[in-house]
Tab-separated table of C-alpha atoms and ligand atoms in Angstrom:
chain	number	residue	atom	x	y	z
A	1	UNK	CA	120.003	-27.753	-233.010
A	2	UNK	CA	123.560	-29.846	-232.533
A	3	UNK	CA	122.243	-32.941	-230.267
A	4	UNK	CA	120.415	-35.146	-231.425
A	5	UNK	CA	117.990	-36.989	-229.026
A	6	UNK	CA	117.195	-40.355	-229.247
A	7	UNK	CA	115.550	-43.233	-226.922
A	8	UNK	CA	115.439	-46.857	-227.559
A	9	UNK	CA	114.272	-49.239	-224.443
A	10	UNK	CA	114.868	-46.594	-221.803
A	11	UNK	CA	118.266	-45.532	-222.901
A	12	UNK	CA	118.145	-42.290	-223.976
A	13	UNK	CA	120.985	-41.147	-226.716
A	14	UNK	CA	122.860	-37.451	-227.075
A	15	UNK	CA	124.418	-37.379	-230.718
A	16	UNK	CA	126.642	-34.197	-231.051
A	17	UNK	CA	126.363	-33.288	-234.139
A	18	UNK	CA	128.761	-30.512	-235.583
A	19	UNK	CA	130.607	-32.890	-237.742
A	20	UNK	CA	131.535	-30.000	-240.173
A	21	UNK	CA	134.232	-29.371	-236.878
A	22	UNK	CA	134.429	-32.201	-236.026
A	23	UNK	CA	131.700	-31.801	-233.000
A	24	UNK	CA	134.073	-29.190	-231.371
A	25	UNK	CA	131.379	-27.337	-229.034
A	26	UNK	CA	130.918	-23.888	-228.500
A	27	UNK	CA	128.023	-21.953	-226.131
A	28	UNK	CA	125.435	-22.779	-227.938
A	29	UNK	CA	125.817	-26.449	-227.871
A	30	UNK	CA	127.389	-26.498	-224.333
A	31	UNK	CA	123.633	-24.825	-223.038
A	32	UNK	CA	121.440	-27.462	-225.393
A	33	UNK	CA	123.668	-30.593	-223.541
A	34	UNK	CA	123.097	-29.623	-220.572
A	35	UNK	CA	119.770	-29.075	-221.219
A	36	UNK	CA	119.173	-32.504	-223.032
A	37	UNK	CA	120.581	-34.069	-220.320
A	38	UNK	CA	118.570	-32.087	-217.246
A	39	UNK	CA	115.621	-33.316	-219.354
A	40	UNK	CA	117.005	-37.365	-219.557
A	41	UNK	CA	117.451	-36.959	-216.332
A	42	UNK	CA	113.499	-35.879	-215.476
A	43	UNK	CA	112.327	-38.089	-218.302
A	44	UNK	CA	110.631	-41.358	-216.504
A	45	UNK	CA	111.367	-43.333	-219.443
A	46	UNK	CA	115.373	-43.254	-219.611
A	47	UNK	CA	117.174	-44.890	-217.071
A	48	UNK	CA	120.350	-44.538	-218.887
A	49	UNK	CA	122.329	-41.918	-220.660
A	50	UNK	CA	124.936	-42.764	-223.575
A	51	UNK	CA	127.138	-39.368	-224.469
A	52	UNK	CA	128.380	-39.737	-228.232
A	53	UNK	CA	129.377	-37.997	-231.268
A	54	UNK	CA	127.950	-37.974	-235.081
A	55	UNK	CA	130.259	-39.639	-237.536
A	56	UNK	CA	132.885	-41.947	-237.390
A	57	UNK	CA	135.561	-39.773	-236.788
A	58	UNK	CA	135.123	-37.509	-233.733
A	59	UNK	CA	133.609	-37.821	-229.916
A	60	UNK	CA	133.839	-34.043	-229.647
A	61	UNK	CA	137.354	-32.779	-230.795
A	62	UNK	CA	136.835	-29.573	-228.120
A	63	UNK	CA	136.027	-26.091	-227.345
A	64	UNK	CA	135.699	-24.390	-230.823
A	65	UNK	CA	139.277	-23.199	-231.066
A	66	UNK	CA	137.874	-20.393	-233.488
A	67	UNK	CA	135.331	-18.787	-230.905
A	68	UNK	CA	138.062	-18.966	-228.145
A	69	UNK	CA	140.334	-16.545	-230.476
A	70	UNK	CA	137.666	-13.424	-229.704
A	71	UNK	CA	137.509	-14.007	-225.886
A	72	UNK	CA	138.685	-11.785	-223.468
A	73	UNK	CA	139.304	-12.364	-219.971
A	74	UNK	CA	135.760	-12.240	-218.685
A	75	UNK	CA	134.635	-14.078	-221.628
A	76	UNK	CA	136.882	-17.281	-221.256
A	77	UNK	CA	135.520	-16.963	-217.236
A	78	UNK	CA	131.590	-17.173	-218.787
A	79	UNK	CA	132.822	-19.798	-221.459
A	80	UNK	CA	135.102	-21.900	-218.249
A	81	UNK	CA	132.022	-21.752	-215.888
A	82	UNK	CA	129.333	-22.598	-218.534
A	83	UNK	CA	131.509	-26.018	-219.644
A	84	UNK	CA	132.020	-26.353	-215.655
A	85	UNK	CA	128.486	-26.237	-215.652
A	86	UNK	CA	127.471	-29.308	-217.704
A	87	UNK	CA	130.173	-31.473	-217.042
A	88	UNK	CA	128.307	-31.154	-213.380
A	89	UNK	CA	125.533	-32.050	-214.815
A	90	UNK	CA	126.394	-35.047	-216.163
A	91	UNK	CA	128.514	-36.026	-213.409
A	92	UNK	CA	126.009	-35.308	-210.535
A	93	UNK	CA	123.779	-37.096	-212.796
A	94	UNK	CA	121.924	-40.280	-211.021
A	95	UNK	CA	121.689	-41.877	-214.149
A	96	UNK	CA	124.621	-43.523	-215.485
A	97	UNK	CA	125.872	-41.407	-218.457
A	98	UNK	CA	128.335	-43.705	-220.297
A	99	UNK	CA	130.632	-41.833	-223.022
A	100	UNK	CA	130.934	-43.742	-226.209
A	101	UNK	CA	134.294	-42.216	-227.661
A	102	UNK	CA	133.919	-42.741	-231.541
A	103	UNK	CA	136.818	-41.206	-232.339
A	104	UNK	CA	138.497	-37.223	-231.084
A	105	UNK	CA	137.906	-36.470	-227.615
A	106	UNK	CA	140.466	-33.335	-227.291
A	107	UNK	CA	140.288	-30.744	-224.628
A	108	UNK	CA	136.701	-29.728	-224.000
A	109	UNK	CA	135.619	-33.086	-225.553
A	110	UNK	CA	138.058	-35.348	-223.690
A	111	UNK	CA	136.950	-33.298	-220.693
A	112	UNK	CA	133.178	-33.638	-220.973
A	113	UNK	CA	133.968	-37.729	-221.057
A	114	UNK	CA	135.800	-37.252	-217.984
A	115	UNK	CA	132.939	-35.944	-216.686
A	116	UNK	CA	130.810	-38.894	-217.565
A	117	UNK	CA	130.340	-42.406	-215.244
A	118	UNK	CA	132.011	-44.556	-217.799
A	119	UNK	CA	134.166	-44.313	-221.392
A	120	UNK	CA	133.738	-46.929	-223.835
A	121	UNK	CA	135.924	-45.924	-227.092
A	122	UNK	CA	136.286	-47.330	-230.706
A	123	UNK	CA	139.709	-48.397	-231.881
A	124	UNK	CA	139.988	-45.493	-233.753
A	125	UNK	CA	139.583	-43.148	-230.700
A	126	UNK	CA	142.187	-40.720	-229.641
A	127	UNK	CA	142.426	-38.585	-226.376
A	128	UNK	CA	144.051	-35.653	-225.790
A	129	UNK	CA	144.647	-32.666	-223.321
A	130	UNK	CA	146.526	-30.228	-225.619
A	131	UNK	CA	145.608	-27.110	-224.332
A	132	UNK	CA	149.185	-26.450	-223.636
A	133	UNK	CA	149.266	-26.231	-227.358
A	134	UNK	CA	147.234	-23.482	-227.633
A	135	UNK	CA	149.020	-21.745	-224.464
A	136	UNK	CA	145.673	-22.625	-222.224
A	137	UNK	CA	145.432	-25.155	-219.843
A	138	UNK	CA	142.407	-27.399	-219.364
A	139	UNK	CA	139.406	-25.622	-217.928
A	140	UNK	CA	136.664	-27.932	-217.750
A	141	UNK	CA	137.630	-29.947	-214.861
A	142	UNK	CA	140.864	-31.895	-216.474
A	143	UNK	CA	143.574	-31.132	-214.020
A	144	UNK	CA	140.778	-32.039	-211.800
A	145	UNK	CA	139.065	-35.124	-212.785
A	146	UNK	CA	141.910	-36.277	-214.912
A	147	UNK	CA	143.863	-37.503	-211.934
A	148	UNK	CA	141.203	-39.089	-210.347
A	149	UNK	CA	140.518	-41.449	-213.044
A	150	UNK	CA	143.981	-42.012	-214.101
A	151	UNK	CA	146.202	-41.354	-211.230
A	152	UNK	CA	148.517	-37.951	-210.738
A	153	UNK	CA	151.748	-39.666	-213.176
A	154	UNK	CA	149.200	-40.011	-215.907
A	155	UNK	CA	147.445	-37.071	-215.768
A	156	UNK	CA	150.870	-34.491	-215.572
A	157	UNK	CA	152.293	-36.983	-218.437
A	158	UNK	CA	149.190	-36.136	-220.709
A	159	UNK	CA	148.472	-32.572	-219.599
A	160	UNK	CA	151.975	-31.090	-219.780
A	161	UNK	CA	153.090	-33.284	-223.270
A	162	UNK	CA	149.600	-32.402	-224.776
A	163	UNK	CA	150.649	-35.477	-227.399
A	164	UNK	CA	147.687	-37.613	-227.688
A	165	UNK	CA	146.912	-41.612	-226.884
A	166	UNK	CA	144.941	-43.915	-228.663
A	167	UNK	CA	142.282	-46.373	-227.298
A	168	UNK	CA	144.667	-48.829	-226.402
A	169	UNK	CA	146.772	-46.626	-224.589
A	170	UNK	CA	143.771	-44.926	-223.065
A	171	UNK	CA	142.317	-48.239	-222.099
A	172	UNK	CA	146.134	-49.405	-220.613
A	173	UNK	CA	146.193	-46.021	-217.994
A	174	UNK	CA	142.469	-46.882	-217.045
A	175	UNK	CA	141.071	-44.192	-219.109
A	176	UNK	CA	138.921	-45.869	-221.490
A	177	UNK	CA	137.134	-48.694	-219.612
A	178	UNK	CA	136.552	-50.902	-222.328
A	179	UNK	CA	137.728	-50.693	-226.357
A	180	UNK	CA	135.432	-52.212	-229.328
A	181	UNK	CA	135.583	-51.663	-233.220
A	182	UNK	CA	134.018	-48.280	-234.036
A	183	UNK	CA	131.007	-50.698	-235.585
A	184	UNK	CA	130.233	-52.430	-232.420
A	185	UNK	CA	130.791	-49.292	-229.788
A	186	UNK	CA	126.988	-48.237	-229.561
A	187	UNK	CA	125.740	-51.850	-229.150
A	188	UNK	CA	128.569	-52.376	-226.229
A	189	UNK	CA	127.292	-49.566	-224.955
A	190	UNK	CA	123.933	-50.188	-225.306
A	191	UNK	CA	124.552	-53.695	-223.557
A	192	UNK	CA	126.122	-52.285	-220.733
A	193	UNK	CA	123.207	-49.638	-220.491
A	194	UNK	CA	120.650	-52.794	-220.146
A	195	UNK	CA	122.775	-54.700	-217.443
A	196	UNK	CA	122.462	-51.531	-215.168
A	197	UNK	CA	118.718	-51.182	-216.106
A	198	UNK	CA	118.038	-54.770	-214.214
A	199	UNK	CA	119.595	-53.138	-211.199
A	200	UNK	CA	118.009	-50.801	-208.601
A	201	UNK	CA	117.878	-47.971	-209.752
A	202	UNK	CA	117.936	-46.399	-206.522
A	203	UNK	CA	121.427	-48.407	-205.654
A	204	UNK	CA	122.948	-46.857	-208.763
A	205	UNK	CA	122.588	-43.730	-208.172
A	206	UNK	CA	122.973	-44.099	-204.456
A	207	UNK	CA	126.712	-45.558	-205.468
A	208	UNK	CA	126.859	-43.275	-207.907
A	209	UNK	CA	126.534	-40.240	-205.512
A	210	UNK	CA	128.848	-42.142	-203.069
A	211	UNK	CA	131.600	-42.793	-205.517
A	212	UNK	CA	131.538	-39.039	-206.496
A	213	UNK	CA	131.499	-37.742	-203.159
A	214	UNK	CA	134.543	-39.861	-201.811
A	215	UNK	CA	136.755	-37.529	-203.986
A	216	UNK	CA	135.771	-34.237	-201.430
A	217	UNK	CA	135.957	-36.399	-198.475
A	218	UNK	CA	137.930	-38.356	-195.888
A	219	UNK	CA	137.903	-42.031	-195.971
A	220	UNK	CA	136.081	-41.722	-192.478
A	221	UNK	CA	133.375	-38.822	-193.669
A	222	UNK	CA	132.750	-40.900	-197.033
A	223	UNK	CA	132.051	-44.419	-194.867
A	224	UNK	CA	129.779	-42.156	-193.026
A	225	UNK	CA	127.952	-41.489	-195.876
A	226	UNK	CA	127.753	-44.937	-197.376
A	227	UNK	CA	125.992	-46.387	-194.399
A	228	UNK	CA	123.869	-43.807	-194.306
A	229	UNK	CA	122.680	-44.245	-197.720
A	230	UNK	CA	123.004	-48.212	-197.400
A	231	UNK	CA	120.063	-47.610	-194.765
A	232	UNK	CA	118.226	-45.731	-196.497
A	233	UNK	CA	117.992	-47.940	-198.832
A	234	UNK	CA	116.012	-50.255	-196.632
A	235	UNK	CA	113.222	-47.989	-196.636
A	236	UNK	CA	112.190	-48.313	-200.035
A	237	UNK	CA	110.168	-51.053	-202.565
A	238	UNK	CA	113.153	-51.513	-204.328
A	239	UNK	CA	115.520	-52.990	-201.578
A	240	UNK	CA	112.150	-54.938	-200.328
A	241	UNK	CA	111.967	-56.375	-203.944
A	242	UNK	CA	115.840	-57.093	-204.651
A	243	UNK	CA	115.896	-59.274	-201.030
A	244	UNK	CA	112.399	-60.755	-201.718
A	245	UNK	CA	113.575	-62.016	-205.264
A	246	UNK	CA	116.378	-63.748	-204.210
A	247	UNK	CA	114.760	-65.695	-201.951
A	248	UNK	CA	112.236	-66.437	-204.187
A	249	UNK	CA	114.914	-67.648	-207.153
A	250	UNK	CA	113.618	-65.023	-209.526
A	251	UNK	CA	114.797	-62.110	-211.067
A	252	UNK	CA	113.964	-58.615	-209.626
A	253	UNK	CA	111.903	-56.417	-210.945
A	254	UNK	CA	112.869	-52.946	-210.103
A	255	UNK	CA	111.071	-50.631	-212.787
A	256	UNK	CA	107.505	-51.974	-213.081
B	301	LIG	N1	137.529	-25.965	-232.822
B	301	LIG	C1	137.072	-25.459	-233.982
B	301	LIG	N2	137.164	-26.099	-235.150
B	301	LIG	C2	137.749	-27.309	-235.150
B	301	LIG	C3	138.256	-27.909	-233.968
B	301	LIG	C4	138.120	-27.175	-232.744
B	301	LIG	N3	138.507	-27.665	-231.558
B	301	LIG	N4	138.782	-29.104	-234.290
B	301	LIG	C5	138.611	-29.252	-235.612
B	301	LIG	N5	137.997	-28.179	-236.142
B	301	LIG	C6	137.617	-27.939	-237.536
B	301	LIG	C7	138.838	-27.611	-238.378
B	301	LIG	O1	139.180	-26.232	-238.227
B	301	LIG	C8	138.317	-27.944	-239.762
B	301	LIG	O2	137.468	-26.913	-240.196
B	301	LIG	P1	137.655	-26.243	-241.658
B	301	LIG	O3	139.070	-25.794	-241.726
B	301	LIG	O4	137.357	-27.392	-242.607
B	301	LIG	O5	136.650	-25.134	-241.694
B	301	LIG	C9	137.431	-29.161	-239.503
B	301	LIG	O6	137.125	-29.135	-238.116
B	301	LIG	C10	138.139	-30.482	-239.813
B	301	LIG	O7	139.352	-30.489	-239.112
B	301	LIG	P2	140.755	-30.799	-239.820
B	301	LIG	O8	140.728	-30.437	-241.248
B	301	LIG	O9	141.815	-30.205	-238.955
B	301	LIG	O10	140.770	-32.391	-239.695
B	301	LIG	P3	142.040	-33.349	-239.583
B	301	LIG	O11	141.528	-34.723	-239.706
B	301	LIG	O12	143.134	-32.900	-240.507
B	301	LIG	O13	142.592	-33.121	-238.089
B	301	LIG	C11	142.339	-32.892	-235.680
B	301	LIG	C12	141.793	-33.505	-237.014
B	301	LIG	C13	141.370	-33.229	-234.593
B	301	LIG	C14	143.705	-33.537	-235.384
B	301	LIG	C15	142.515	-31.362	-235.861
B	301	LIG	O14	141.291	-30.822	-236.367
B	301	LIG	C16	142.836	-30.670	-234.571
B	301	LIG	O15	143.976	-30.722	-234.089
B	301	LIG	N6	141.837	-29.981	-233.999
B	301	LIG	C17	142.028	-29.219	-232.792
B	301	LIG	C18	141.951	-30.119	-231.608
B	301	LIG	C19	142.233	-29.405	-230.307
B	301	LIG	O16	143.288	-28.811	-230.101
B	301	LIG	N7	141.241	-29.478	-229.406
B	301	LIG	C20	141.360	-28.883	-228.102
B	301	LIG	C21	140.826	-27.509	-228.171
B	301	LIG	S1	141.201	-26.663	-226.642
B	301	LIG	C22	138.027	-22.994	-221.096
B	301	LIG	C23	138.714	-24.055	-220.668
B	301	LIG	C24	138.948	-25.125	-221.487
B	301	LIG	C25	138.522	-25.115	-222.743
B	301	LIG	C26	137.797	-24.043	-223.154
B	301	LIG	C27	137.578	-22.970	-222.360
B	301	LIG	N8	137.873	-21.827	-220.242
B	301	LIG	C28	138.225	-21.923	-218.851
B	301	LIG	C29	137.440	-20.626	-220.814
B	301	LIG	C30	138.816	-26.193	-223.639
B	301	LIG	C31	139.828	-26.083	-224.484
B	301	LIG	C32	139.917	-26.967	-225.639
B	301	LIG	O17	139.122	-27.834	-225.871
């Protein structure tokens, strides 16, 4: 077992845990994620997801460079598809997964908090692309999501050099969303995890799916789909309850 599962007040915690390699992941671990976080995601009790690494050095510092040097072609196709598979996972996910960076998120690793809603790091945090490096290129949705998240300059900049950024840098280019000392990263991200509990969980994941869809669709398809799902919404307890509490000055109660 290399994830460690955890829940405190309905967030529920993945610690990778290979800190011998610095939480690089290989098959084995890529399967038990996506597994851990299929089961978050059916698990009545978590709401929300926080994605982090064991130690105080490493997030996940990538795909286990060593197990990469006996693939063949077909091989690095099952390995590609199989780290495609969970970073769909936790993207499709419609709980939030928030990333807390503690430190390495190379390749694979920097990918797989790409994949994830939102990236808190540490100040000792460093991202990287280098699979140019190691004559690859990334595999695991980087020249994909990448320039989504930090716009087509950014993303060439960091995927051809390979060099990597610190928080501050990451946080500058919109990569990391917010930086803390390494000391304070969980509870940041555990505070963040209970603000979006008091909210709908319905509307999060509605805007969730909305947000991730606008990147495979016009601007006209994706309003389509927002008003579709903003109606929706009106045919559930938990819209009734949000309006209702407002006009009644109190606070909503969306999860009793
Ligand atoms: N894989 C395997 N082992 C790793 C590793 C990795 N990615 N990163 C670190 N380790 C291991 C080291 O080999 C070392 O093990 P021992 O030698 O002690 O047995 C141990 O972790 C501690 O590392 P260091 O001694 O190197 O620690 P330092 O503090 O000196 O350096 C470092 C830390 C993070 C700068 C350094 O370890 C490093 O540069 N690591 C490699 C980082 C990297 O290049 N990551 C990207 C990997 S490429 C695919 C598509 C995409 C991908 C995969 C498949 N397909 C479509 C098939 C993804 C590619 C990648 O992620």
């Amino acid at each position: 077992m290399f994830i460690n599962r955890e829940i405190i007040d309905q967030v529920g915690i993945l610690t990778i845990d290979r800190q011998d390699a610095l939480n690089a992941v290989n098959p084995h671990i890529l399967k038990e994620l996506d597994q851990a976080v299929k089961d978050f995601i059916a698990d009545e009790n978590v709401g929300v997801i926080i994605l982090t690494g064991a130690g105080e050095k490493a997030f996940i510092a990538g795909a286990d460079i060593k197990l990469m040097q006996q693939l063949d072609t077909q091989g690095a196709l099952d390995f590609g598809k199989l780290g495609q598979e969970v970073t769909m996972t936790i993207e499709d996910s419609p709980k939030p997964v928030i990333a807390a960076v503690n430190g390495f998120a190379l390749g694979g690793g920097c990918e797989i908090s790409l994949a994830c809603h939102i990236r808190f790091a540490s100040e000792n945090a460093m991202f990287a692309q280098p699979e140019v490096k190691l004559g690859l290129i990334p595999g695991w949705g980087g020249t994909q999501r990448l320039p989504r998240i930090v716009g087509k300059g950014n993303a060439i900049e960091l995927i051809i050099g390979g060099h990597m950024i610190d928080a501050n840098e990451a946080l500058r280019i919109g990569l990391a969303n917010k930086v803390f000392p390494l000391d304070n990263l969980m509870n940041e991200a555990l505070k963040f995890a209970k603000l979006v509990l008091g909210n709908g969980p319905n509307s999060v994941a509605e805007s969730l799916h909305c947000i991730n869809e606008s990147a495979g669709h016009s601007l006209i398809e994706g309003l389509n789909l927002e008003v579709e799902a903003f109606s929706d919404l009106f045919g559930t307890d938990e819209t009734t309850e949000g309006l209702m509490a407002f006009v009644e000055k109190r606070k909503a109660d969306f999860r009793s």
